[in-house]
mmCIF file of C-alpha atoms in Angstrom:
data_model
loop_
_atom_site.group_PDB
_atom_site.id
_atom_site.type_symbol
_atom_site.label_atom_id
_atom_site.label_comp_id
_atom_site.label_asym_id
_atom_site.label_seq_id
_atom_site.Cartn_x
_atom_site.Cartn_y
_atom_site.Cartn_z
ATOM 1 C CA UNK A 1 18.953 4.943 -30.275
ATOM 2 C CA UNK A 2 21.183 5.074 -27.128
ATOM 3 C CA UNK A 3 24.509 6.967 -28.126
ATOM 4 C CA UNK A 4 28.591 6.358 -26.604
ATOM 5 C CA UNK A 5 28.808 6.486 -22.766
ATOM 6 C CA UNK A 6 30.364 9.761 -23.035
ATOM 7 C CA UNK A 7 26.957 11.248 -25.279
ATOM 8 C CA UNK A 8 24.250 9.026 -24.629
ATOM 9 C CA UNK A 9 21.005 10.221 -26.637
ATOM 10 C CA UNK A 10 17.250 8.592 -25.843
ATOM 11 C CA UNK A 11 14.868 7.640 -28.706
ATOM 12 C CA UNK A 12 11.168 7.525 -29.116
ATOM 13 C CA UNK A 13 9.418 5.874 -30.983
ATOM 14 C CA UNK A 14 5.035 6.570 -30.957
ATOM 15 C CA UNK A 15 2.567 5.554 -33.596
ATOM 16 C CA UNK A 16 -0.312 7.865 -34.559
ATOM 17 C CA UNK A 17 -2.992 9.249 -32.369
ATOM 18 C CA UNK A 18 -0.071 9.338 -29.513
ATOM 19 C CA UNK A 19 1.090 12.853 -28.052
ATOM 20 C CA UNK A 20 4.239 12.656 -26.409
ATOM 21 C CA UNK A 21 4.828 16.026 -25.584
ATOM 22 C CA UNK A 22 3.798 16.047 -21.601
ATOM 23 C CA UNK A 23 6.413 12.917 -21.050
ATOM 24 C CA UNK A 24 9.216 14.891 -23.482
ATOM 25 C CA UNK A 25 8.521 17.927 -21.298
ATOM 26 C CA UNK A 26 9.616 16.094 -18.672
ATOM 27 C CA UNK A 27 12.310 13.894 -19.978
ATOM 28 C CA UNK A 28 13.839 17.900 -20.666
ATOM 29 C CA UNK A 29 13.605 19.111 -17.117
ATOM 30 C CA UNK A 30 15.072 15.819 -15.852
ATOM 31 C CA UNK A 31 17.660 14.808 -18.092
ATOM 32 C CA UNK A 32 19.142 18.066 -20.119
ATOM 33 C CA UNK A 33 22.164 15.942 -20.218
ATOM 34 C CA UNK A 34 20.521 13.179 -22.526
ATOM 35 C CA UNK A 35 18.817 14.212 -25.844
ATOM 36 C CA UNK A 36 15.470 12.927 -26.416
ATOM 37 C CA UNK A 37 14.961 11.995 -29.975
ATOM 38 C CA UNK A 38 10.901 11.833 -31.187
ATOM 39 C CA UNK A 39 10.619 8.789 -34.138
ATOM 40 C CA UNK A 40 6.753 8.752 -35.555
ATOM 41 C CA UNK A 41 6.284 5.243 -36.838
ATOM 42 C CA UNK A 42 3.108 3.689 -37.841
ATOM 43 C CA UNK A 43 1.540 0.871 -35.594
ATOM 44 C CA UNK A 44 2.921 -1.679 -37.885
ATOM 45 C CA UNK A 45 6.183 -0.720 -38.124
ATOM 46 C CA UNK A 46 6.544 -0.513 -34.314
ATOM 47 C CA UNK A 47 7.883 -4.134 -33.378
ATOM 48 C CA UNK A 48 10.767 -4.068 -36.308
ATOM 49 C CA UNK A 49 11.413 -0.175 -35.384
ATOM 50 C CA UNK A 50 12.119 -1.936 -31.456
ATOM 51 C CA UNK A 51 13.438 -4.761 -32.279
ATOM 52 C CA UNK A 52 16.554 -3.077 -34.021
ATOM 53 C CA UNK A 53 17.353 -0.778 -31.923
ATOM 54 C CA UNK A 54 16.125 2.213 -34.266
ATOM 55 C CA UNK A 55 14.396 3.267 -31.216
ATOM 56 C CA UNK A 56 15.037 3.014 -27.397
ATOM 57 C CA UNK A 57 11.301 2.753 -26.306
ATOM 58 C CA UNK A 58 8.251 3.331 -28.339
ATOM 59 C CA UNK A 59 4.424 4.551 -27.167
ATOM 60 C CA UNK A 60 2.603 1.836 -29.485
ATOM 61 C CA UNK A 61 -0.646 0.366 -29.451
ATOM 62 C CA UNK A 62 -1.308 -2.938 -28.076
ATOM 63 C CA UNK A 63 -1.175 -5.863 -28.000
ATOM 64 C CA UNK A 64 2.430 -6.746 -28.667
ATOM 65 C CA UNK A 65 4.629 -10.005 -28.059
ATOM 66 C CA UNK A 66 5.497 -10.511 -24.492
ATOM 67 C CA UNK A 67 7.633 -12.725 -25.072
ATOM 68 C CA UNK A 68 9.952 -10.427 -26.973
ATOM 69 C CA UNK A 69 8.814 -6.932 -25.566
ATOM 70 C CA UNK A 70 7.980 -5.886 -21.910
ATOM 71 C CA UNK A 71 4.943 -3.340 -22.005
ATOM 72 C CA UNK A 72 3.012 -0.611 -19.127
ATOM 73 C CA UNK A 73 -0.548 0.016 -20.752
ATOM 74 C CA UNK A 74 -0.657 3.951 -20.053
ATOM 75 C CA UNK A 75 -4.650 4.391 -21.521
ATOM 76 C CA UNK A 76 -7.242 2.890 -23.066
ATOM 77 C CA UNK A 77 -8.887 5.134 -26.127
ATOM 78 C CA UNK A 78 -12.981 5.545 -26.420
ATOM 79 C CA UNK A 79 -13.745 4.383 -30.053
ATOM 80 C CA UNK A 80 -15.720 6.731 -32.201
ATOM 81 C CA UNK A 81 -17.451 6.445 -35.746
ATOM 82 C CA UNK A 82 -16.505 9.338 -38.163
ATOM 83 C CA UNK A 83 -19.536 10.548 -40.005
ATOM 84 C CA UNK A 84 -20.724 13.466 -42.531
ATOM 85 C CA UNK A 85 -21.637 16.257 -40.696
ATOM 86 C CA UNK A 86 -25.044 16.050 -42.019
ATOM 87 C CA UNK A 87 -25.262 12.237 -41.079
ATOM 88 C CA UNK A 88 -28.165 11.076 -38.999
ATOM 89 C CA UNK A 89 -26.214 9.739 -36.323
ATOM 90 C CA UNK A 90 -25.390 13.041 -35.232
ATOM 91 C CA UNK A 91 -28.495 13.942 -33.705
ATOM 92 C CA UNK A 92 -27.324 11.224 -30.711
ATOM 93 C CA UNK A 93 -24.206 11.939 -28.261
ATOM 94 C CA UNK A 94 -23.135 8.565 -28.751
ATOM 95 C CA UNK A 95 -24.303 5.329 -30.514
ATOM 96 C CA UNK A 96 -24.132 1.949 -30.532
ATOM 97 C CA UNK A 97 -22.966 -1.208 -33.358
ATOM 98 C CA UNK A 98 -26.570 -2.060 -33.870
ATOM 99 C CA UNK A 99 -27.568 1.760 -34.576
ATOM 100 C CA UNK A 100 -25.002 1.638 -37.730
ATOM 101 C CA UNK A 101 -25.393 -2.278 -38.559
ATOM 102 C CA UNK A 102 -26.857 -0.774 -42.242
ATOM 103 C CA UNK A 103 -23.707 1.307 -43.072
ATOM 104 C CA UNK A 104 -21.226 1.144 -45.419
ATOM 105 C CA UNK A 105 -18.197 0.542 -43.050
ATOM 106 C CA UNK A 106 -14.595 0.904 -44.372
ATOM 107 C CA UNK A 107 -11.349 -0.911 -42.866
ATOM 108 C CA UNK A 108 -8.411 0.356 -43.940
ATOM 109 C CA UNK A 109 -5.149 -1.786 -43.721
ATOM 110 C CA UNK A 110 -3.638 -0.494 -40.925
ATOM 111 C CA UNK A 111 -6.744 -0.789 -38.397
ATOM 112 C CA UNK A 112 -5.630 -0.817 -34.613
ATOM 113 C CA UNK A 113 -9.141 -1.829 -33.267
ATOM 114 C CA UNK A 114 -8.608 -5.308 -34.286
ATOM 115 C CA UNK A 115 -11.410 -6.755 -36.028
ATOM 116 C CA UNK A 116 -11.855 -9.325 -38.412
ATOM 117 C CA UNK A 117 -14.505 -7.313 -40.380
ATOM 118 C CA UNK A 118 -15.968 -4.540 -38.536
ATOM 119 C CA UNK A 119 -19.879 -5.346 -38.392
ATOM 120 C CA UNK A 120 -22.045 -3.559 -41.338
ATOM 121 C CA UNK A 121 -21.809 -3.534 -44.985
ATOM 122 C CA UNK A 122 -18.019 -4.090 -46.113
ATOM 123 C CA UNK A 123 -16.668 -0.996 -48.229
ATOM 124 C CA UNK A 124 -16.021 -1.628 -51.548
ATOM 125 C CA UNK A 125 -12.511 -1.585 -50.934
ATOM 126 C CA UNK A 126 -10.046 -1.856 -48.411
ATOM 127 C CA UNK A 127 -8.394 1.646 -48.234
ATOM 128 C CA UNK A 128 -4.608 1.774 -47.863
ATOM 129 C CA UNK A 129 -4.660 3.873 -44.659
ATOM 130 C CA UNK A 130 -6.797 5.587 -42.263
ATOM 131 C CA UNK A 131 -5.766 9.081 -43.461
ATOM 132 C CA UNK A 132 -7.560 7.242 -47.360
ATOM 133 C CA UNK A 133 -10.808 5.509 -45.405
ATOM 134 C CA UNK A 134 -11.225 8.870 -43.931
ATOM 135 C CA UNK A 135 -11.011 10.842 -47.473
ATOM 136 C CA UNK A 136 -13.934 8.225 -48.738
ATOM 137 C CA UNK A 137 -16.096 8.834 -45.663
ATOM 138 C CA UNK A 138 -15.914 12.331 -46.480
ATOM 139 C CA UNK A 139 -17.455 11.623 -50.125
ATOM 140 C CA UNK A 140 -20.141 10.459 -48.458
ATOM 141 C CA UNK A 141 -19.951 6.495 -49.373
ATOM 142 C CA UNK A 142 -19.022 5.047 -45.960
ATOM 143 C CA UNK A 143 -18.455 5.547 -42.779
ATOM 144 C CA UNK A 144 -15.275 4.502 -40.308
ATOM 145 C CA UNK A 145 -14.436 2.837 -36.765
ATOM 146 C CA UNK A 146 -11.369 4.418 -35.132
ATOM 147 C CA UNK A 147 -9.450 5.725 -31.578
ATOM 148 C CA UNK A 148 -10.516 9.053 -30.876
ATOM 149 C CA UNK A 149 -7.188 10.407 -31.001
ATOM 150 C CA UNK A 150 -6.833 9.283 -34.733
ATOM 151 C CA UNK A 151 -10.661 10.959 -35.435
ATOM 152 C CA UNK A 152 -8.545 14.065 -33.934
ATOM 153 C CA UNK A 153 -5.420 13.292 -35.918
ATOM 154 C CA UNK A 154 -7.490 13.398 -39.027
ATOM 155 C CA UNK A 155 -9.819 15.615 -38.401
ATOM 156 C CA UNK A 156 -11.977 17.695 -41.452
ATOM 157 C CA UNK A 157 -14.500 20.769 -41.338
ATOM 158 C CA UNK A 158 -17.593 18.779 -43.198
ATOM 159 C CA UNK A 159 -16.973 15.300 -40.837
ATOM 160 C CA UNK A 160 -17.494 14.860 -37.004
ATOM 161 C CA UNK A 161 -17.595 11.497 -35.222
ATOM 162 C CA UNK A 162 -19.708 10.506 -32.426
ATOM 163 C CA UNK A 163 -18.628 7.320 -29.548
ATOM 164 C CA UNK A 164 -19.211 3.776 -30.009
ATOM 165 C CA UNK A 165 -19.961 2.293 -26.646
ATOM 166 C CA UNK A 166 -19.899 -1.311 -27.779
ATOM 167 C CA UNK A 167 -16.998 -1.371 -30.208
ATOM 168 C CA UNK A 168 -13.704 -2.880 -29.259
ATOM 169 C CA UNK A 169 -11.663 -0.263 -27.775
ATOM 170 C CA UNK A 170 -7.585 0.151 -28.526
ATOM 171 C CA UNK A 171 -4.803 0.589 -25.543
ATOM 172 C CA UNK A 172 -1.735 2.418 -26.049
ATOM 173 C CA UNK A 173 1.326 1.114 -23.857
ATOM 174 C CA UNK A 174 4.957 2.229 -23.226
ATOM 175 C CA UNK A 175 6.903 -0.764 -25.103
ATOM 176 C CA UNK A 176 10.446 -1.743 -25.450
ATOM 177 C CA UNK A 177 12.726 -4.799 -25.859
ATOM 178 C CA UNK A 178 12.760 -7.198 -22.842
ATOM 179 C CA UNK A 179 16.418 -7.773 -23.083
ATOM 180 C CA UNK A 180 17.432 -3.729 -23.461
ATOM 181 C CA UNK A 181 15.763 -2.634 -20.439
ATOM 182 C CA UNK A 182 18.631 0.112 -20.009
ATOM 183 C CA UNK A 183 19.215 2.766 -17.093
ATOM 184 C CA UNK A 184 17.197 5.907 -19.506
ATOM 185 C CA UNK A 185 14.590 3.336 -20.267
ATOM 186 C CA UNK A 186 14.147 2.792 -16.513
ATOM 187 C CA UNK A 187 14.610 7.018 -16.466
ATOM 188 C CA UNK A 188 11.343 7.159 -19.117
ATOM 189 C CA UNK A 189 9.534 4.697 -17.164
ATOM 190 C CA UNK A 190 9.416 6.775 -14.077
ATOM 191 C CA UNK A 191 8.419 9.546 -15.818
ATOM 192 C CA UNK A 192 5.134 7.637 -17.928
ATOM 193 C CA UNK A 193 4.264 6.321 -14.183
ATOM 194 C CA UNK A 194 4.177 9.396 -12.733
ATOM 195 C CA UNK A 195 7.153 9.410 -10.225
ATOM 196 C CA UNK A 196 8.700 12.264 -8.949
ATOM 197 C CA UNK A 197 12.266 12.992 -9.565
ATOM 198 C CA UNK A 198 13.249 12.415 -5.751
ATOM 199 C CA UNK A 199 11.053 8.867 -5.730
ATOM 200 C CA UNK A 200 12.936 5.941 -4.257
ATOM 201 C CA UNK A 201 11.518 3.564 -6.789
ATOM 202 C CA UNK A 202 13.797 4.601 -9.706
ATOM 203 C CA UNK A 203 16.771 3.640 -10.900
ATOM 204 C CA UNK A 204 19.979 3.462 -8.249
ATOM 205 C CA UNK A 205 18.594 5.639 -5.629
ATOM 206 C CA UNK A 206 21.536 7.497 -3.975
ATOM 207 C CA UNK A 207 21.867 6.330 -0.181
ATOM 208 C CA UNK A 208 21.232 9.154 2.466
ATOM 209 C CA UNK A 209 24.670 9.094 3.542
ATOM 210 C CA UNK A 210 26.080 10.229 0.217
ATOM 211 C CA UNK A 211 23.131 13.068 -0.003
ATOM 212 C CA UNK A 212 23.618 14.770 3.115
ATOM 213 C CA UNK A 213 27.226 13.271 5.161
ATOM 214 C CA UNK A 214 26.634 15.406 7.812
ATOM 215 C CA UNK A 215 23.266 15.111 8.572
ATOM 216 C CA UNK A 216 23.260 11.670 8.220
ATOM 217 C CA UNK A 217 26.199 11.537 10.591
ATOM 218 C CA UNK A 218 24.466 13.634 12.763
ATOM 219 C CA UNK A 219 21.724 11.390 12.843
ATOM 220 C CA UNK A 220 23.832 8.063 13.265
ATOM 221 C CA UNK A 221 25.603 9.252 15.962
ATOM 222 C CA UNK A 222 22.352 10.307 17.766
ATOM 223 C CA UNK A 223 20.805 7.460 17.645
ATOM 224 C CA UNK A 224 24.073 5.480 19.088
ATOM 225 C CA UNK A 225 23.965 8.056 22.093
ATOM 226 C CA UNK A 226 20.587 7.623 22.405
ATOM 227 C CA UNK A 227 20.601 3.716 22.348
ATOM 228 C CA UNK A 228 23.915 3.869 24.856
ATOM 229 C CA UNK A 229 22.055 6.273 27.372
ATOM 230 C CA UNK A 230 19.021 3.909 27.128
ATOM 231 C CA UNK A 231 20.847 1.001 27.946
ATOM 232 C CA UNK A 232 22.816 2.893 30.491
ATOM 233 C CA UNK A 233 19.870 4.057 32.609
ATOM 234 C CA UNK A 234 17.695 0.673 31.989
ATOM 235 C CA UNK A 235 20.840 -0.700 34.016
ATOM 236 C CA UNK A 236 20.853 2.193 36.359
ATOM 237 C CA UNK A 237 17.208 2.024 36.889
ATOM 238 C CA UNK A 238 17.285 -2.019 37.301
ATOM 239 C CA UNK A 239 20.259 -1.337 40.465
ATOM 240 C CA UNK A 240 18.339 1.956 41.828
ATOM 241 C CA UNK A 241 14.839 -1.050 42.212
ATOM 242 C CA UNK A 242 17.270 -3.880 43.831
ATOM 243 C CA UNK A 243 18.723 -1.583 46.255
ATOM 244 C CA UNK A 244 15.018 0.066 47.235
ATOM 245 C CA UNK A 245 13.888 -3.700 47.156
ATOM 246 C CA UNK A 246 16.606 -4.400 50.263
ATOM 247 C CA UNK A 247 15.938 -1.552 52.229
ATOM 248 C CA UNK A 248 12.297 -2.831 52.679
ATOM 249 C CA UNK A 249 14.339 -5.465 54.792
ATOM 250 C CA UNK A 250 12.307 -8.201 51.544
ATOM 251 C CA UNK A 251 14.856 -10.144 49.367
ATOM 252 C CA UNK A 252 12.726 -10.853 45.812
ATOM 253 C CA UNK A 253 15.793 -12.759 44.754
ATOM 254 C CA UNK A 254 16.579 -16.663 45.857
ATOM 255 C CA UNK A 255 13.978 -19.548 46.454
ATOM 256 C CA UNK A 256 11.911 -19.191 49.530
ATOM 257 C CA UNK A 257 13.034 -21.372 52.487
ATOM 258 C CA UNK A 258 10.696 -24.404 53.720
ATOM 259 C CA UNK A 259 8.855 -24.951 56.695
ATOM 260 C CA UNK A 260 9.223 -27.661 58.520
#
């Protein structure tokens, strides 16, 4: 978490499947001054992990509670099925629910995808993890719903996985405590939003004045001459058309005189 004032450090908390390592690349080149410290959690663990303050901000799946954390949903995640190489599925770029309602479909404890019971025949147990459901698919007695990036995560030679384009679908967000919304949280949040390090929307943008004095200076004091010597010949040019106006020997001022 968030060191002194005098060595403030930044941490991160992400849950599997997440890579951090294009936003850390940044956070580097934009803040050398502020360590960046990467904390893997597991999904579950990531609303105590925030909460305490063991971590600063945390890439974690959603949903979470609003009314406790504020959240940016960076991406939503294609769901896949993980198979046996030599499955029958295989044979298709991607599938559907109904094309695997006869398998033997595991759901492991820490699911992110959110169901109740994922459709098909219910494994015979309920493995402990992912990282376990996958070792049982692999034996050939199931299969498994998961994000891609956790397919990747856990990837073996003899399995392969193929997309679901029916099956619920998990979002991965940018998360942290409403209440600690601090100055390098704003700092990460430009970064996961894609601003550049000159944008105006981050945190306390430094006025022109105190970037360039003399140009802005410069630039103040022009556009006073330049409003004076507007006003200047708008008065000039008002006396130049009365006196041309009199010379025509036609007053355009005063209410014209009645006949009688």
């Amino acid at each position: 978490m968030t060191g002194s004032a005098d060595s403030p450090t930044f941490t991160l908390a992400y849950v599997p499947g997440v890579m951090p390592a294009k936003w850390v690349g940044i956070w580097n080149e934009r803040r050398p001054d502020v360590p960046l410290t990467l904390l893997q959690i597991t999904a579950a663990e990531a609303p105590d992990v925030l909460r305490d303050g063991r971590a600063d901000a945390g890439l974690v799946r959603l949903p979470v509670d609003r009314t406790v954390f504020s959240a940016i949903p960076l991406y939503t995640e294609t769901t896949v099925v993980v198979v046996p190489k030599d499955h029958l599925v295989t044979a298709a770029d991607e599938v559907t629910l109904a094309d695997l309602a006869d398998e033997v479909v595991f759901h492991p404890l820490d699911d992110v995808l959110g169901w109740e019971q994922p459709p098909g025949e219910p494994g015979f147990e309920r493995p402990a993890t992912t990282e376990d459901a996958v070792e049982l698919v692999a034996a050939g007695v199931g299969i498994l719903y998961v994000p891609q990036s956790l397919a990747r995560l856990h990837h073996r030679k003899d399995l392969t996985y193929r997309p679901v384009t029916d099956a619920p679908q998990s979002s991965v967000a940018l998360s942290w405590p409403e209440e600690a919304t601090t100055d390098l949280v704003e700092d990460f949040i430009g970064i996961v939003r894609g601003r550049t390090v000159n944008s105006t929307r981050g945190r306390r943008p430094q006025p022109e004045a105190e970037k360039t004095p003399g140009k802005a200076a410069r630039q103040s004091g022009g556009r006073a001459a330049g409003q004076t010597s507007g006003k200047t010949a708008g008065r000039t040019g008002g006396k130049g058309r009365a006196g041309t106006a009199k010379s025509g020997g036609t007053r355009r001022t005063g209410r014209p005189r009645r006949r009688s």
